């Protein structure tokens, strides 16, 4: 599991979600290059990505070192569908009652005209389980988003969805899950030691 690298949309103070044309910024491009180098000598049998530009661009940096790979887009590992919240200013969303529920009990939340957090988690889990069946015994890279990866890790740890924000998934980080036939094993979470220091403080949602 790979989280996409950083971009400048966070500077707008708005919730990105599925907003189109959100691309990696200079730091994000450098992160993606470092990620690609980290995986250059790792055997990868298949690579999938959320359809959003920031994930696709991150995946392409990996493919630079694996020219035989064909990127496949997988909508089910795309960002949470925030519905009417998408593109809204986070400072204003934080004043709403639902925001407090998002922070304390995300398993109870359905975004207006969007999906619930439980639905987002289950579609991501179902996607990984389907890939396990499709690629038995193979190593598969999946480029996705912070919350989706957190929810996937929480699921396989047996952690309730309401606690998933206790897991840190940084931009361009690498998380490894061994999908054994009996029980999955979390091999590592949020590897980032290969990333360059940013030219400026930057984060991403």
PDB file of C-alpha atoms in Angstrom:
ATOM      1  CA  UNK A   1       0.000   0.000   0.000  1.00  0.00           C
ATOM      2  CA  UNK A   2       1.399   3.364  -1.096  1.00  0.00           C
ATOM      3  CA  UNK A   3      -0.016   6.756  -0.227  1.00  0.00           C
ATOM      4  CA  UNK A   4       0.273   9.384  -2.939  1.00  0.00           C
ATOM      5  CA  UNK A   5       2.887  12.112  -2.557  1.00  0.00           C
ATOM      6  CA  UNK A   6       2.150  15.711  -1.551  1.00  0.00           C
ATOM      7  CA  UNK A   7       0.378  18.375  -3.580  1.00  0.00           C
ATOM      8  CA  UNK A   8      -0.580  22.023  -3.206  1.00  0.00           C
ATOM      9  CA  UNK A   9      -4.344  21.623  -2.831  1.00  0.00           C
ATOM     10  CA  UNK A  10      -3.977  21.478   0.951  1.00  0.00           C
ATOM     11  CA  UNK A  11      -2.891  25.146   0.838  1.00  0.00           C
ATOM     12  CA  UNK A  12      -6.385  26.092  -0.293  1.00  0.00           C
ATOM     13  CA  UNK A  13      -7.748  24.994   3.070  1.00  0.00           C
ATOM     14  CA  UNK A  14     -10.420  22.949   1.290  1.00  0.00           C
ATOM     15  CA  UNK A  15     -11.342  19.277   1.346  1.00  0.00           C
ATOM     16  CA  UNK A  16      -9.986  17.732  -1.845  1.00  0.00           C
ATOM     17  CA  UNK A  17     -11.827  14.420  -2.081  1.00  0.00           C
ATOM     18  CA  UNK A  18     -12.344  13.566  -5.766  1.00  0.00           C
ATOM     19  CA  UNK A  19     -11.593  17.090  -7.001  1.00  0.00           C
ATOM     20  CA  UNK A  20     -10.008  16.717 -10.464  1.00  0.00           C
ATOM     21  CA  UNK A  21      -6.647  18.094 -11.576  1.00  0.00           C
ATOM     22  CA  UNK A  22      -4.928  17.893  -8.198  1.00  0.00           C
ATOM     23  CA  UNK A  23      -1.325  17.174  -9.178  1.00  0.00           C
ATOM     24  CA  UNK A  24       1.883  16.520  -7.263  1.00  0.00           C
ATOM     25  CA  UNK A  25       3.838  19.653  -6.426  1.00  0.00           C
ATOM     26  CA  UNK A  26       7.640  19.951  -6.548  1.00  0.00           C
ATOM     27  CA  UNK A  27       8.111  18.238  -3.199  1.00  0.00           C
ATOM     28  CA  UNK A  28       5.621  15.564  -4.181  1.00  0.00           C
ATOM     29  CA  UNK A  29       7.484  14.852  -7.403  1.00  0.00           C
ATOM     30  CA  UNK A  30      10.719  14.482  -5.429  1.00  0.00           C
ATOM     31  CA  UNK A  31       8.967  12.139  -3.007  1.00  0.00           C
ATOM     32  CA  UNK A  32       7.616  10.051  -5.871  1.00  0.00           C
ATOM     33  CA  UNK A  33      11.086   9.762  -7.406  1.00  0.00           C
ATOM     34  CA  UNK A  34      12.504   8.603  -4.052  1.00  0.00           C
ATOM     35  CA  UNK A  35       9.666   6.104  -3.684  1.00  0.00           C
ATOM     36  CA  UNK A  36      10.379   4.747  -7.153  1.00  0.00           C
ATOM     37  CA  UNK A  37      14.050   4.330  -6.260  1.00  0.00           C
ATOM     38  CA  UNK A  38      13.087   2.571  -3.020  1.00  0.00           C
ATOM     39  CA  UNK A  39      11.095   0.005  -5.019  1.00  0.00           C
ATOM     40  CA  UNK A  40      13.414  -0.161  -8.031  1.00  0.00           C
ATOM     41  CA  UNK A  41      14.894  -3.530  -7.066  1.00  0.00           C
ATOM     42  CA  UNK A  42      11.733  -4.974  -5.548  1.00  0.00           C
ATOM     43  CA  UNK A  43       9.873  -7.511  -7.652  1.00  0.00           C
ATOM     44  CA  UNK A  44       6.375  -6.172  -8.329  1.00  0.00           C
ATOM     45  CA  UNK A  45       3.918  -8.320 -10.252  1.00  0.00           C
ATOM     46  CA  UNK A  46       1.100  -5.790 -10.652  1.00  0.00           C
ATOM     47  CA  UNK A  47       0.320  -2.195  -9.776  1.00  0.00           C
ATOM     48  CA  UNK A  48      -3.050  -0.563  -9.187  1.00  0.00           C
ATOM     49  CA  UNK A  49      -3.982   3.023  -8.421  1.00  0.00           C
ATOM     50  CA  UNK A  50      -6.886   5.191  -7.429  1.00  0.00           C
ATOM     51  CA  UNK A  51      -7.999   7.069 -10.579  1.00  0.00           C
ATOM     52  CA  UNK A  52      -7.097  10.494  -9.166  1.00  0.00           C
ATOM     53  CA  UNK A  53      -4.172  12.355 -10.704  1.00  0.00           C
ATOM     54  CA  UNK A  54      -2.082  12.537  -7.538  1.00  0.00           C
ATOM     55  CA  UNK A  55      -2.168   8.766  -7.101  1.00  0.00           C
ATOM     56  CA  UNK A  56      -1.592   8.023 -10.776  1.00  0.00           C
ATOM     57  CA  UNK A  57       1.448  10.319 -10.865  1.00  0.00           C
ATOM     58  CA  UNK A  58       2.862   8.586  -7.782  1.00  0.00           C
ATOM     59  CA  UNK A  59       2.298   5.177  -9.368  1.00  0.00           C
ATOM     60  CA  UNK A  60       4.012   6.280 -12.569  1.00  0.00           C
ATOM     61  CA  UNK A  61       7.190   7.040 -10.620  1.00  0.00           C
ATOM     62  CA  UNK A  62       7.250   3.399  -9.534  1.00  0.00           C
ATOM     63  CA  UNK A  63       6.588   2.159 -13.063  1.00  0.00           C
ATOM     64  CA  UNK A  64       9.632   4.102 -14.282  1.00  0.00           C
ATOM     65  CA  UNK A  65      11.707   1.320 -12.720  1.00  0.00           C
ATOM     66  CA  UNK A  66       9.349  -1.475 -13.800  1.00  0.00           C
ATOM     67  CA  UNK A  67       8.640  -0.820 -17.491  1.00  0.00           C
ATOM     68  CA  UNK A  68       6.905  -4.165 -17.931  1.00  0.00           C
ATOM     69  CA  UNK A  69       4.151  -3.174 -15.505  1.00  0.00           C
ATOM     70  CA  UNK A  70       0.838  -1.867 -16.791  1.00  0.00           C
ATOM     71  CA  UNK A  71      -0.946   0.528 -14.435  1.00  0.00           C
ATOM     72  CA  UNK A  72      -4.541  -0.443 -13.739  1.00  0.00           C
ATOM     73  CA  UNK A  73      -6.968   2.091 -12.276  1.00  0.00           C
ATOM     74  CA  UNK A  74      -9.128   0.858  -9.424  1.00  0.00           C
ATOM     75  CA  UNK A  75     -11.968   3.138  -8.356  1.00  0.00           C
ATOM     76  CA  UNK A  76     -12.610   1.109  -5.223  1.00  0.00           C
ATOM     77  CA  UNK A  77      -9.338   2.342  -3.687  1.00  0.00           C
ATOM     78  CA  UNK A  78     -10.160   5.958  -4.540  1.00  0.00           C
ATOM     79  CA  UNK A  79     -10.642   8.674  -1.939  1.00  0.00           C
ATOM     80  CA  UNK A  80     -13.601   8.780   0.430  1.00  0.00           C
ATOM     81  CA  UNK A  81     -16.596  10.265  -1.382  1.00  0.00           C
ATOM     82  CA  UNK A  82     -17.313  13.336   0.704  1.00  0.00           C
ATOM     83  CA  UNK A  83     -20.332  14.386  -1.333  1.00  0.00           C
ATOM     84  CA  UNK A  84     -21.450  17.943  -0.631  1.00  0.00           C
ATOM     85  CA  UNK A  85     -18.398  18.461   1.589  1.00  0.00           C
ATOM     86  CA  UNK A  86     -15.977  18.118  -1.317  1.00  0.00           C
ATOM     87  CA  UNK A  87     -14.313  21.422  -2.149  1.00  0.00           C
ATOM     88  CA  UNK A  88     -15.645  23.115   0.984  1.00  0.00           C
ATOM     89  CA  UNK A  89     -13.416  25.061   3.356  1.00  0.00           C
ATOM     90  CA  UNK A  90     -12.281  22.828   6.203  1.00  0.00           C
ATOM     91  CA  UNK A  91     -12.483  25.705   8.702  1.00  0.00           C
ATOM     92  CA  UNK A  92     -16.197  26.030   7.959  1.00  0.00           C
ATOM     93  CA  UNK A  93     -16.809  22.274   7.986  1.00  0.00           C
ATOM     94  CA  UNK A  94     -15.168  22.102  11.417  1.00  0.00           C
ATOM     95  CA  UNK A  95     -17.979  24.264  12.808  1.00  0.00           C
ATOM     96  CA  UNK A  96     -20.671  21.732  11.906  1.00  0.00           C
ATOM     97  CA  UNK A  97     -22.044  19.163  14.329  1.00  0.00           C
ATOM     98  CA  UNK A  98     -21.231  16.343  11.917  1.00  0.00           C
ATOM     99  CA  UNK A  99     -17.565  17.288  12.043  1.00  0.00           C
ATOM    100  CA  UNK A 100     -17.438  16.395  15.736  1.00  0.00           C
ATOM    101  CA  UNK A 101     -18.959  13.014  14.922  1.00  0.00           C
ATOM    102  CA  UNK A 102     -16.355  12.500  12.180  1.00  0.00           C
ATOM    103  CA  UNK A 103     -13.613  13.016  14.753  1.00  0.00           C
ATOM    104  CA  UNK A 104     -15.104  10.919  17.557  1.00  0.00           C
ATOM    105  CA  UNK A 105     -17.304   8.262  15.917  1.00  0.00           C
ATOM    106  CA  UNK A 106     -16.470   8.022  12.195  1.00  0.00           C
ATOM    107  CA  UNK A 107     -18.248   4.673  11.952  1.00  0.00           C
ATOM    108  CA  UNK A 108     -21.546   6.560  12.368  1.00  0.00           C
ATOM    109  CA  UNK A 109     -20.860   9.159   9.696  1.00  0.00           C
ATOM    110  CA  UNK A 110     -22.397   9.466   6.261  1.00  0.00           C
ATOM    111  CA  UNK A 111     -21.300  12.515   4.326  1.00  0.00           C
ATOM    112  CA  UNK A 112     -24.138  14.584   2.788  1.00  0.00           C
ATOM    113  CA  UNK A 113     -24.774  13.243  -0.727  1.00  0.00           C
ATOM    114  CA  UNK A 114     -21.713  11.032  -0.237  1.00  0.00           C
ATOM    115  CA  UNK A 115     -20.833   7.700   1.303  1.00  0.00           C
ATOM    116  CA  UNK A 116     -20.401   6.536   4.862  1.00  0.00           C
ATOM    117  CA  UNK A 117     -16.990   5.844   6.354  1.00  0.00           C
ATOM    118  CA  UNK A 118     -18.008   2.212   6.822  1.00  0.00           C
ATOM    119  CA  UNK A 119     -18.841   1.950   3.129  1.00  0.00           C
ATOM    120  CA  UNK A 120     -15.487   3.458   2.193  1.00  0.00           C
ATOM    121  CA  UNK A 121     -13.666   1.000   4.418  1.00  0.00           C
ATOM    122  CA  UNK A 122     -15.558  -2.004   3.089  1.00  0.00           C
ATOM    123  CA  UNK A 123     -15.091  -1.139  -0.587  1.00  0.00           C
ATOM    124  CA  UNK A 124     -11.339  -0.800   0.035  1.00  0.00           C
ATOM    125  CA  UNK A 125     -11.185  -4.094   1.937  1.00  0.00           C
ATOM    126  CA  UNK A 126     -13.214  -5.833  -0.765  1.00  0.00           C
ATOM    127  CA  UNK A 127     -10.808  -4.469  -3.368  1.00  0.00           C
ATOM    128  CA  UNK A 128      -7.778  -5.886  -1.563  1.00  0.00           C
ATOM    129  CA  UNK A 129      -9.437  -9.240  -1.044  1.00  0.00           C
ATOM    130  CA  UNK A 130     -10.297  -9.370  -4.758  1.00  0.00           C
ATOM    131  CA  UNK A 131      -6.693  -8.575  -5.674  1.00  0.00           C
ATOM    132  CA  UNK A 132      -5.518 -11.361  -3.387  1.00  0.00           C
ATOM    133  CA  UNK A 133      -7.656 -13.815  -5.340  1.00  0.00           C
ATOM    134  CA  UNK A 134      -6.569 -12.377  -8.692  1.00  0.00           C
ATOM    135  CA  UNK A 135      -2.840 -12.399  -7.832  1.00  0.00           C
ATOM    136  CA  UNK A 136      -2.151 -15.486  -5.677  1.00  0.00           C
ATOM    137  CA  UNK A 137       1.425 -15.593  -4.428  1.00  0.00           C
ATOM    138  CA  UNK A 138       2.283 -12.301  -6.125  1.00  0.00           C
ATOM    139  CA  UNK A 139       3.450  -8.919  -4.880  1.00  0.00           C
ATOM    140  CA  UNK A 140       0.976  -6.166  -5.731  1.00  0.00           C
ATOM    141  CA  UNK A 141       1.417  -2.413  -5.297  1.00  0.00           C
ATOM    142  CA  UNK A 142      -1.711  -0.352  -4.600  1.00  0.00           C
ATOM    143  CA  UNK A 143      -1.512   3.452  -4.607  1.00  0.00           C
ATOM    144  CA  UNK A 144      -4.295   5.034  -2.596  1.00  0.00           C
ATOM    145  CA  UNK A 145      -5.108   7.729  -0.031  1.00  0.00           C
ATOM    146  CA  UNK A 146      -4.388   8.311   3.638  1.00  0.00           C
ATOM    147  CA  UNK A 147      -7.803   7.527   5.119  1.00  0.00           C
ATOM    148  CA  UNK A 148      -8.312   4.488   2.905  1.00  0.00           C
ATOM    149  CA  UNK A 149      -4.964   2.986   3.871  1.00  0.00           C
ATOM    150  CA  UNK A 150      -5.576   3.769   7.555  1.00  0.00           C
ATOM    151  CA  UNK A 151      -8.939   2.026   7.382  1.00  0.00           C
ATOM    152  CA  UNK A 152      -7.437  -0.991   5.632  1.00  0.00           C
ATOM    153  CA  UNK A 153      -4.690  -1.313   8.238  1.00  0.00           C
ATOM    154  CA  UNK A 154      -7.211  -0.889  11.060  1.00  0.00           C
ATOM    155  CA  UNK A 155      -9.356  -3.667   9.607  1.00  0.00           C
ATOM    156  CA  UNK A 156      -6.526  -6.172   9.419  1.00  0.00           C
ATOM    157  CA  UNK A 157      -5.319  -5.214  12.889  1.00  0.00           C
ATOM    158  CA  UNK A 158      -8.795  -5.878  14.261  1.00  0.00           C
ATOM    159  CA  UNK A 159      -9.049  -2.226  15.270  1.00  0.00           C
ATOM    160  CA  UNK A 160     -12.481  -0.586  15.359  1.00  0.00           C
ATOM    161  CA  UNK A 161     -13.075   1.999  12.648  1.00  0.00           C
ATOM    162  CA  UNK A 162     -13.615   4.674  15.317  1.00  0.00           C
ATOM    163  CA  UNK A 163      -9.904   4.335  16.197  1.00  0.00           C
ATOM    164  CA  UNK A 164      -8.439   4.344  12.696  1.00  0.00           C
ATOM    165  CA  UNK A 165      -7.082   7.895  13.012  1.00  0.00           C
ATOM    166  CA  UNK A 166      -4.550   6.600  15.545  1.00  0.00           C
ATOM    167  CA  UNK A 167      -2.660   5.162  12.569  1.00  0.00           C
ATOM    168  CA  UNK A 168      -0.252   7.475  10.733  1.00  0.00           C
ATOM    169  CA  UNK A 169       0.029   7.190   6.940  1.00  0.00           C
ATOM    170  CA  UNK A 170       2.356   9.851   5.534  1.00  0.00           C
ATOM    171  CA  UNK A 171       2.589  11.077   1.929  1.00  0.00           C
ATOM    172  CA  UNK A 172       4.542   8.690  -0.332  1.00  0.00           C
ATOM    173  CA  UNK A 173       4.812   6.177   2.499  1.00  0.00           C
ATOM    174  CA  UNK A 174       5.017   2.413   2.112  1.00  0.00           C
ATOM    175  CA  UNK A 175       2.848   0.002   4.118  1.00  0.00           C
ATOM    176  CA  UNK A 176       3.163  -3.761   3.629  1.00  0.00           C
ATOM    177  CA  UNK A 177       0.434  -6.318   4.306  1.00  0.00           C
ATOM    178  CA  UNK A 178       1.083 -10.018   3.835  1.00  0.00           C
ATOM    179  CA  UNK A 179      -2.221 -11.507   2.715  1.00  0.00           C
ATOM    180  CA  UNK A 180      -1.641 -15.094   3.818  1.00  0.00           C
ATOM    181  CA  UNK A 181      -4.224 -17.769   3.095  1.00  0.00           C
ATOM    182  CA  UNK A 182      -5.062 -18.091   6.788  1.00  0.00           C
ATOM    183  CA  UNK A 183      -4.695 -14.661   8.328  1.00  0.00           C
ATOM    184  CA  UNK A 184      -3.230 -11.385   7.049  1.00  0.00           C
ATOM    185  CA  UNK A 185      -0.107 -10.005   8.707  1.00  0.00           C
ATOM    186  CA  UNK A 186       0.838  -6.329   8.966  1.00  0.00           C
ATOM    187  CA  UNK A 187       4.524  -6.418   8.036  1.00  0.00           C
ATOM    188  CA  UNK A 188       5.194  -2.694   8.294  1.00  0.00           C
ATOM    189  CA  UNK A 189       3.311   0.590   8.472  1.00  0.00           C
ATOM    190  CA  UNK A 190       4.279   4.017   7.137  1.00  0.00           C
ATOM    191  CA  UNK A 191       7.876   3.537   5.993  1.00  0.00           C
ATOM    192  CA  UNK A 192       9.256   6.949   4.981  1.00  0.00           C
ATOM    193  CA  UNK A 193      13.007   6.806   5.678  1.00  0.00           C
ATOM    194  CA  UNK A 194      13.802   6.928   1.953  1.00  0.00           C
ATOM    195  CA  UNK A 195      12.046  10.278   1.435  1.00  0.00           C
ATOM    196  CA  UNK A 196      13.954  13.549   0.994  1.00  0.00           C
ATOM    197  CA  UNK A 197      13.470  16.374   3.428  1.00  0.00           C
ATOM    198  CA  UNK A 198      10.795  18.756   2.075  1.00  0.00           C
ATOM    199  CA  UNK A 199      11.844  22.183   0.866  1.00  0.00           C
ATOM    200  CA  UNK A 200       9.026  23.585   2.998  1.00  0.00           C
ATOM    201  CA  UNK A 201       6.634  22.225   5.587  1.00  0.00           C
ATOM    202  CA  UNK A 202       3.918  20.455   3.657  1.00  0.00           C
ATOM    203  CA  UNK A 203       1.164  17.983   4.351  1.00  0.00           C
ATOM    204  CA  UNK A 204      -1.746  16.593   2.389  1.00  0.00           C
ATOM    205  CA  UNK A 205      -5.217  15.132   2.906  1.00  0.00           C
TER     206      UNK A 205
END
